[in-house]
mmCIF file of C-alpha atoms and ligand atoms in Angstrom:
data_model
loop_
_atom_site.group_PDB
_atom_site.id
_atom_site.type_symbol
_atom_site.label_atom_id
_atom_site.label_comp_id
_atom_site.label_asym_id
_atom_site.label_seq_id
_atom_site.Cartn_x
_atom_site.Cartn_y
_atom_site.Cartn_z
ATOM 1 C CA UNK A 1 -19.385 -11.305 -122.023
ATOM 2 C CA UNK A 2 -22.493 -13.029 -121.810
ATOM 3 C CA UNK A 3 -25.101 -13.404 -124.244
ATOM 4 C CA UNK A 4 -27.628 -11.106 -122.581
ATOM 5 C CA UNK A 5 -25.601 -8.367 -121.882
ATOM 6 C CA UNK A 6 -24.370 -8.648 -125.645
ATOM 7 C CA UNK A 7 -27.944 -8.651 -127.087
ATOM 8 C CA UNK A 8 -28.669 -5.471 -124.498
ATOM 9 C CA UNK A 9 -25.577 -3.814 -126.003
ATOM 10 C CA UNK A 10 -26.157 -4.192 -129.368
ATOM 11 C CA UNK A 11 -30.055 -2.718 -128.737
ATOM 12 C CA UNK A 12 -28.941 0.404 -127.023
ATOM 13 C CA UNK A 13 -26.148 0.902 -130.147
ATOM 14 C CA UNK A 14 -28.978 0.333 -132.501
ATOM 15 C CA UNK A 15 -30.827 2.939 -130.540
ATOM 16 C CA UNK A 16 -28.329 5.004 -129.838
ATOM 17 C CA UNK A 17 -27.259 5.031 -133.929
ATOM 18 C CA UNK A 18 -31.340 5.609 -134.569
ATOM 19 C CA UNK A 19 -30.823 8.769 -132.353
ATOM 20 C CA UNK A 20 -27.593 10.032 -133.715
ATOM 21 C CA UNK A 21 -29.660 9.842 -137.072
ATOM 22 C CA UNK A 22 -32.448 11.541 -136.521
ATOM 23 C CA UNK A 23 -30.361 14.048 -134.495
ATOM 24 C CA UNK A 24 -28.362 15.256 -137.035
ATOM 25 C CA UNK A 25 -30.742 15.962 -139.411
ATOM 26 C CA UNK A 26 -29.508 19.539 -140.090
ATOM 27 C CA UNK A 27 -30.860 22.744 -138.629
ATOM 28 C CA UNK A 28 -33.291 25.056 -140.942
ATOM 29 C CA UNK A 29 -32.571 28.878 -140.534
ATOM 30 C CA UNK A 30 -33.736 31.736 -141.585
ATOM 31 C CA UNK A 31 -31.465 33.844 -142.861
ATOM 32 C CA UNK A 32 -31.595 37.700 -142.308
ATOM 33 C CA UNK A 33 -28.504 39.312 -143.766
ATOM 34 C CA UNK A 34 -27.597 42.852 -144.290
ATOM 35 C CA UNK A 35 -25.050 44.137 -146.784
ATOM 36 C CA UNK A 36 -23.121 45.917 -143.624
ATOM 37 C CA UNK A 37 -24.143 45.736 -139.512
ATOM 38 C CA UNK A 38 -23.285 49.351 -139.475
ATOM 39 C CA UNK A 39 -24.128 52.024 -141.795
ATOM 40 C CA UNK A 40 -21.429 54.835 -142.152
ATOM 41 C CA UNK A 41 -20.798 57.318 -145.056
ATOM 42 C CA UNK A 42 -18.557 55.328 -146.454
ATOM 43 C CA UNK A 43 -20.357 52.331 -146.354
ATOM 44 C CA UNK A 44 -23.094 53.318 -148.882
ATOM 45 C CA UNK A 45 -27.108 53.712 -148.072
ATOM 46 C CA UNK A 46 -29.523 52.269 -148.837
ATOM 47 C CA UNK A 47 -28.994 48.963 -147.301
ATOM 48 C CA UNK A 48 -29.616 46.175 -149.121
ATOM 49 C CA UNK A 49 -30.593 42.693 -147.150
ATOM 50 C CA UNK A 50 -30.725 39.126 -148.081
ATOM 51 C CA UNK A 51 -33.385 36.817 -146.834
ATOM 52 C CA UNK A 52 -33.016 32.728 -147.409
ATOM 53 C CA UNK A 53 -34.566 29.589 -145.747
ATOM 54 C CA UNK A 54 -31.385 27.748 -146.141
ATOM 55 C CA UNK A 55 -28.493 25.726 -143.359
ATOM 56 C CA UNK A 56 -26.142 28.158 -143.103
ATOM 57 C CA UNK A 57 -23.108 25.966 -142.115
ATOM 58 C CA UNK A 58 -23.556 23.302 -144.981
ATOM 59 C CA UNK A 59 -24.602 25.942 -147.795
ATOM 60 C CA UNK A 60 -27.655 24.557 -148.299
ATOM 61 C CA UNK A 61 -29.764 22.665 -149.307
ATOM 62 C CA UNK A 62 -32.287 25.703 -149.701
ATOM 63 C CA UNK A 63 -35.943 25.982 -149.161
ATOM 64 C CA UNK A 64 -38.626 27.991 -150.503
ATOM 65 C CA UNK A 65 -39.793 31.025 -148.695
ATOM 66 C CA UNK A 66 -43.395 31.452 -149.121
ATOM 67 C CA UNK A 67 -43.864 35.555 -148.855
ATOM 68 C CA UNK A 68 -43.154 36.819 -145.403
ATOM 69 C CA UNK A 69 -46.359 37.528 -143.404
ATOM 70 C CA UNK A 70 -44.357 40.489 -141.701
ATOM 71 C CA UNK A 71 -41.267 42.624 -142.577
ATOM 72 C CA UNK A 72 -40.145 45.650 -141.172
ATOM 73 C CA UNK A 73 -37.793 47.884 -138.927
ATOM 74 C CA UNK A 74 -38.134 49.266 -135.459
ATOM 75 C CA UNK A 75 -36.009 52.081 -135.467
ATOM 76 C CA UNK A 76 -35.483 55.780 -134.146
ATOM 77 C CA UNK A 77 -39.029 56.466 -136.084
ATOM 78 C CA UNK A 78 -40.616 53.448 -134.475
ATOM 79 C CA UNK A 79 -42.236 50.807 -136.455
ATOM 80 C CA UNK A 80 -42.062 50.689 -139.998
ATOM 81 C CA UNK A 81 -44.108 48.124 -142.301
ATOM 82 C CA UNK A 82 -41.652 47.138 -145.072
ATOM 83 C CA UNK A 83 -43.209 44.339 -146.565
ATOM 84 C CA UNK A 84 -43.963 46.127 -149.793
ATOM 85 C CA UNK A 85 -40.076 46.657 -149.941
ATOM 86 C CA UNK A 86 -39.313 42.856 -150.390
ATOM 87 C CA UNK A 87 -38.503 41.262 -153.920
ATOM 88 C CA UNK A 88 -38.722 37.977 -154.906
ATOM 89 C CA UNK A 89 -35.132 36.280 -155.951
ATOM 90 C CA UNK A 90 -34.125 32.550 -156.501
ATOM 91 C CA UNK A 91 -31.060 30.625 -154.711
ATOM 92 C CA UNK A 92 -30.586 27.462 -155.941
ATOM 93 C CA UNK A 93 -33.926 27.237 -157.870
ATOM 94 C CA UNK A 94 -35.519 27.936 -154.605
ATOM 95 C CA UNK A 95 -38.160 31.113 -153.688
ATOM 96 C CA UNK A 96 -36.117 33.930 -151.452
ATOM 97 C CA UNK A 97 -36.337 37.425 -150.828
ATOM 98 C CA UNK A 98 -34.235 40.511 -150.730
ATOM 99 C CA UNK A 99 -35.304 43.822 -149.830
ATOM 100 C CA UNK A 100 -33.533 47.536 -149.878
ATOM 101 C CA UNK A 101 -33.960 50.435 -146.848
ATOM 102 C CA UNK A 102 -32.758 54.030 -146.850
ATOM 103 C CA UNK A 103 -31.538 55.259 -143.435
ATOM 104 C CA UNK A 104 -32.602 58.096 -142.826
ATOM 105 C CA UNK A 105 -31.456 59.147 -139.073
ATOM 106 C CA UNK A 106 -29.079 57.932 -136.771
ATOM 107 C CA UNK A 107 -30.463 55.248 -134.889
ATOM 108 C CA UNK A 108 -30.148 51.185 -134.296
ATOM 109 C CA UNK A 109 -32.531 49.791 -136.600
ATOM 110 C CA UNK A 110 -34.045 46.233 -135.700
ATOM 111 C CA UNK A 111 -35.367 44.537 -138.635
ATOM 112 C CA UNK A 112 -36.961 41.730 -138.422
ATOM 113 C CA UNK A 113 -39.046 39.039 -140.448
ATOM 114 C CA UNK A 114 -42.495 36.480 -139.598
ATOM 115 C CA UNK A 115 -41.890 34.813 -142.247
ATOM 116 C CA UNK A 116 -44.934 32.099 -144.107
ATOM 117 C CA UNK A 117 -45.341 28.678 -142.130
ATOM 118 C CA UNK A 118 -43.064 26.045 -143.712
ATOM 119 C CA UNK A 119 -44.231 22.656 -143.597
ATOM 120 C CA UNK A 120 -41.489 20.247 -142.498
ATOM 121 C CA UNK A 121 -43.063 16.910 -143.106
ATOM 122 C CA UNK A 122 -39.391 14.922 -141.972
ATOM 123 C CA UNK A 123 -40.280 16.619 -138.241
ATOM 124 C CA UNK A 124 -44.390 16.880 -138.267
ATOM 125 C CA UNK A 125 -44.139 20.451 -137.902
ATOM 126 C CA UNK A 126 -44.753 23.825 -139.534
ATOM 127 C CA UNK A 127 -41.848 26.220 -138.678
ATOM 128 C CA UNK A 128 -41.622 29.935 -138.533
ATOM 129 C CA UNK A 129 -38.774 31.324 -137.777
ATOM 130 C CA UNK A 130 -39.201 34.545 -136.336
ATOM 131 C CA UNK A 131 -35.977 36.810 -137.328
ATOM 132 C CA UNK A 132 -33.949 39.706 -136.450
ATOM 133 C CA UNK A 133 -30.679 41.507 -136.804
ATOM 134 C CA UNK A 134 -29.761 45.078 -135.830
ATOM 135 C CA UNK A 135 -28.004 47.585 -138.425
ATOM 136 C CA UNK A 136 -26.753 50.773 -136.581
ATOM 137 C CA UNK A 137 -26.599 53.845 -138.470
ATOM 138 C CA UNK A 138 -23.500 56.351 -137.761
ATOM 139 C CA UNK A 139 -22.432 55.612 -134.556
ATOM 140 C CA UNK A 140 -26.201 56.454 -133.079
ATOM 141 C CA UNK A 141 -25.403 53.188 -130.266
ATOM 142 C CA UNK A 142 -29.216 53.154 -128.866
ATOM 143 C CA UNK A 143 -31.859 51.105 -129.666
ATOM 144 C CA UNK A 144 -30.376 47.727 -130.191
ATOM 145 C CA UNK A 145 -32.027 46.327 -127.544
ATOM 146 C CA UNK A 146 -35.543 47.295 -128.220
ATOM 147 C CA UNK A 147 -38.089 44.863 -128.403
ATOM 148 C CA UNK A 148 -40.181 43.934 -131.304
ATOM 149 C CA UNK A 149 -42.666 41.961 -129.284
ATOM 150 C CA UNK A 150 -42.372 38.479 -131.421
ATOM 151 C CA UNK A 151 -44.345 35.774 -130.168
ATOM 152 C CA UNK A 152 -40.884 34.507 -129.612
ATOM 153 C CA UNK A 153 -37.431 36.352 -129.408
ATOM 154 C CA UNK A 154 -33.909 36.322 -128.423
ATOM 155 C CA UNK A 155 -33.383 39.621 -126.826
ATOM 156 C CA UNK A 156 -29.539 40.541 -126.880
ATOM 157 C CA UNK A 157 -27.866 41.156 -123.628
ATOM 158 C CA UNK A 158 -24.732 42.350 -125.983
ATOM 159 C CA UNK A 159 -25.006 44.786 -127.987
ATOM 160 C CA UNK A 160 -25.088 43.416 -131.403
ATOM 161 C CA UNK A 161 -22.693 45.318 -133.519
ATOM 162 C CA UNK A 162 -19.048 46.184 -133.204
ATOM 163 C CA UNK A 163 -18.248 42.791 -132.334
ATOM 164 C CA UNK A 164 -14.683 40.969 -132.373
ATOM 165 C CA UNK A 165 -13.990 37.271 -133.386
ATOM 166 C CA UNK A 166 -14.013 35.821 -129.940
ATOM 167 C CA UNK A 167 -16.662 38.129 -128.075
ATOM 168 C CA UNK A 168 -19.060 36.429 -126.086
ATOM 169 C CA UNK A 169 -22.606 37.106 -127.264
ATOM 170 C CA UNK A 170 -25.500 37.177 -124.551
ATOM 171 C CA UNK A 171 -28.921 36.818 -125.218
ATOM 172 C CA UNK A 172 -32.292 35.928 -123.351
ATOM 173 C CA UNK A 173 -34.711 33.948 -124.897
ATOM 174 C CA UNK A 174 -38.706 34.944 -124.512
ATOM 175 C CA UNK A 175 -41.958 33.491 -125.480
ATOM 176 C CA UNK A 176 -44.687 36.134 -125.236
ATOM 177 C CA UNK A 177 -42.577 38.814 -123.537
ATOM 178 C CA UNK A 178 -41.701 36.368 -120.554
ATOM 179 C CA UNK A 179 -38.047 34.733 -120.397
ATOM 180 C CA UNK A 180 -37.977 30.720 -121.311
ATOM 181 C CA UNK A 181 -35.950 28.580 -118.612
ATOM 182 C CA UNK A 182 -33.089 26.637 -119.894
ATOM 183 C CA UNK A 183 -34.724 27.115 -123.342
ATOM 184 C CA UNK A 184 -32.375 25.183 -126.096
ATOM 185 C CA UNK A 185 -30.439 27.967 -128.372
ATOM 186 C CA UNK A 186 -29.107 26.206 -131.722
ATOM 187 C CA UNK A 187 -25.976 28.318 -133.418
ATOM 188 C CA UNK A 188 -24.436 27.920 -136.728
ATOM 189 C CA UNK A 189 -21.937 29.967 -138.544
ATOM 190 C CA UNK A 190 -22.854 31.204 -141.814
ATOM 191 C CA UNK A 191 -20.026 29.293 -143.924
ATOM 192 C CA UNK A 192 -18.234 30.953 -146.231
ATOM 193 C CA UNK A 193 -16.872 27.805 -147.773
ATOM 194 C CA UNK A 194 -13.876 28.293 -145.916
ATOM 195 C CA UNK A 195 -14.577 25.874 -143.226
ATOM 196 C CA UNK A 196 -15.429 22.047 -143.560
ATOM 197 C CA UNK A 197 -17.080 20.576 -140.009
ATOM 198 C CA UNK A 198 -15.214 17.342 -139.392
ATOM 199 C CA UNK A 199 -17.560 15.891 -137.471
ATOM 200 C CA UNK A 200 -22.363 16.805 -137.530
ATOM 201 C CA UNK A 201 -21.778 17.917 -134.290
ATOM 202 C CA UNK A 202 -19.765 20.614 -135.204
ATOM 203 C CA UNK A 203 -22.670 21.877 -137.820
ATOM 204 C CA UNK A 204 -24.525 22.985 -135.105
ATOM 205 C CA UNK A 205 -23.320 24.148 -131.725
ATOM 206 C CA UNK A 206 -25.902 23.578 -128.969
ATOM 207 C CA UNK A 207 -26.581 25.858 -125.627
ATOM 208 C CA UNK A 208 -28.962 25.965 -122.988
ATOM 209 C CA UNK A 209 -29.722 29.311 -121.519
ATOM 210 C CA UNK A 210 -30.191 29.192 -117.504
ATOM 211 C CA UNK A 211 -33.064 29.891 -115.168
ATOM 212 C CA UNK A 212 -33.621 32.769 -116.519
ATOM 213 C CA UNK A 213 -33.674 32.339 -120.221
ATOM 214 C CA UNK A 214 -29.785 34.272 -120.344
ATOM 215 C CA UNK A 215 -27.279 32.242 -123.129
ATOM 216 C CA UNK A 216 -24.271 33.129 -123.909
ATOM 217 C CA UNK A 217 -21.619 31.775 -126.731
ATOM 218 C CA UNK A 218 -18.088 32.702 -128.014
ATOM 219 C CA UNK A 219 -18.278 32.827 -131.587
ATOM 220 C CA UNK A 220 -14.856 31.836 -132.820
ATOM 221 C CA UNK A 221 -14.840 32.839 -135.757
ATOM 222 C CA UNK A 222 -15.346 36.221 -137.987
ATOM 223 C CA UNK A 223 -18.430 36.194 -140.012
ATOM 224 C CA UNK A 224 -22.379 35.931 -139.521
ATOM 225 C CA UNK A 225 -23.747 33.896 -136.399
ATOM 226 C CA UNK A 226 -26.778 32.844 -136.075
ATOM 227 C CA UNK A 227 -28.859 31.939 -132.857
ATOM 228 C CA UNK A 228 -32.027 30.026 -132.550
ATOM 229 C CA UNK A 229 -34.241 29.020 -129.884
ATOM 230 C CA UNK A 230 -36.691 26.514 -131.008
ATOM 231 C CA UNK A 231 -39.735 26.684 -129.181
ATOM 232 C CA UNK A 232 -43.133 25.295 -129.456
ATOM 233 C CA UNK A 233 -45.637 27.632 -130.678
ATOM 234 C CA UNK A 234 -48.553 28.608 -128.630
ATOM 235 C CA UNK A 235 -51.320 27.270 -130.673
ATOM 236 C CA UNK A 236 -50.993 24.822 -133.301
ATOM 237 C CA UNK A 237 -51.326 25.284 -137.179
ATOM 238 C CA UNK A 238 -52.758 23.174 -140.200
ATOM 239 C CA UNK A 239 -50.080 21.659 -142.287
ATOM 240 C CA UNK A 240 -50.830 21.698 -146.791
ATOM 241 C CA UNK A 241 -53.066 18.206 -145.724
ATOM 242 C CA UNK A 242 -55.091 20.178 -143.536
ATOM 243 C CA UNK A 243 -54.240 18.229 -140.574
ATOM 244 C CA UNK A 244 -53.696 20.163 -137.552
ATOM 245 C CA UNK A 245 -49.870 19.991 -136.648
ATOM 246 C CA UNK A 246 -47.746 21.458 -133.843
ATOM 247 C CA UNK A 247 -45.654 24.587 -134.756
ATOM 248 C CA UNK A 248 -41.713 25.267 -134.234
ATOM 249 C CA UNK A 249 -41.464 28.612 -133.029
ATOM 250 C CA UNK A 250 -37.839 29.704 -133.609
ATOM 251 C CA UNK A 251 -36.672 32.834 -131.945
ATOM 252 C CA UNK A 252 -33.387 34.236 -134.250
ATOM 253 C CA UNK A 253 -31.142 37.046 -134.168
ATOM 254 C CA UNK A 254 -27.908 37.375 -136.328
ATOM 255 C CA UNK A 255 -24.865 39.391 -135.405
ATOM 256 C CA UNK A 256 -21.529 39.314 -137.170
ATOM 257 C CA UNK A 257 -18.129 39.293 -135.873
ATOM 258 C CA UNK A 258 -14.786 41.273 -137.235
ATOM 259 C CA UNK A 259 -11.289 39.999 -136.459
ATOM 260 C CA UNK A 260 -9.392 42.506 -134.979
ATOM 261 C CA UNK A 261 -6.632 43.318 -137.992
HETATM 262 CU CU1 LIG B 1 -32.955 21.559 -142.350
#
């Protein structure tokens, strides 16, 4: 090997280690998590659900959630502001939120969550994460697939309950009502300690949705998945500095998965 080609060699390992650093950095989520996916009689009502800034495959680290600019439920009723419903709780000395709601018809319920800007100075960008996950309430099967009308959302192709371990979930991605071309969807399981990634690549799973903003993923495993599209928000935002930064726009919906025992 000559010394040229040796020099080149080591440069594009250098930059290719520079890349697989600032690559793995690990993936923010918000976390929307209800007590059950499916309300029943036996299953107890009112709901109670969990909301964390957190990396749901590691167990942390958490970050503060400033208070949600929006929370609520589009259900059988329609709309429903439930931002007075949140309460303040800590994980890990950090700011998160937990709120209850009463059913009260069947009906799929879509909560969802806008929650404050978070300033990520490691990327140069505010995030919000713009949330959802669907609760159905005895066996009503409709509604699942309404639309909140985010700025950005993932849109689910399957219906989002009554899911095995191995089901493929479908989704399509939208910015402003319109589907996002081979828009980037990051998934991560939401570890229950049971599972230790052996390699960062495995913290995150990574898909692309096609031409017409459709992804799809087996999740593997039983438990809470989590899918993100991380898009680029429409119109910038000033970070704590006051310097005017771009914005992460992340689309999310959770659905959980049941092994079949
Ligand atoms: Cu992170």
């Amino acid at each position: 090997m000559t010394r040229p080609i040796l020099t080149r060699l080591l440069v594009t390992l250098t930059g290719a280690t520079a890349l697989a650093i600032s690559a793995s950095a690990p993936a923010h989520f918000q976390e929307l998590i209800p007590a059950v996916e499916i309300v029943t009689i036996k299953s107890g009502n009112p709901v109670v659900l969990q909301l964390q800034f957190t990396h749901p495959m590691e167990r942390g680290p958490a970050m503060d959630m400033g208070k949600p600019a929006r929370f609520g439920v589009l259900g059988p009723a329609g709309q429903e502001d439930l931002l007075a419903s949140l309460t303040a709780r800590e994980v890990e000395g950090k700011q998160a939120y937990a709120a209850e709601y009463r059913v009260k018809q069947p009906g799929d319920h879509v909560f969802f969550v806008e929650p404050a800007p978070y300033w990520e100075p490691a990327e140069g960008v505010m995030i919000v994460h713009y949330t959802k996950v669907v609760v159905d309430a005895f066996g009503a099967g409709e509604g699942w697939d309404a639309e909140v009308g985010l700025p950005v959302e993932i849109v689910p192709l399957t219906r989002p309950y009554g899911l095995w371990t191995g089901n493929l979930f479908s989704g399509i991605v939208k910015q402003s009502g319109q589907p996002v071309p081979f828009a980037e969807i990051e998934v991560e399981w939401r570890n229950d300690g049971s599972v230790t990634p052996p390699a960062d690549a495995f913290i995150t799973q990574v898909v692309k949705a096609d031409s017409n903003g459709v992804f799809h993923y087996a999740m593997p495993r039983a438990g809470w998945w989590g899918f993100a599209a991380l898009l680029e928000g429409e119109t910038p935002m000033k970070n704590p500095e006051g310097k005017e930064v771009p914005v992460e726009a992340g689309a999310l919906i959770w659905v959980r998965a049941r092994d079949m025992n």
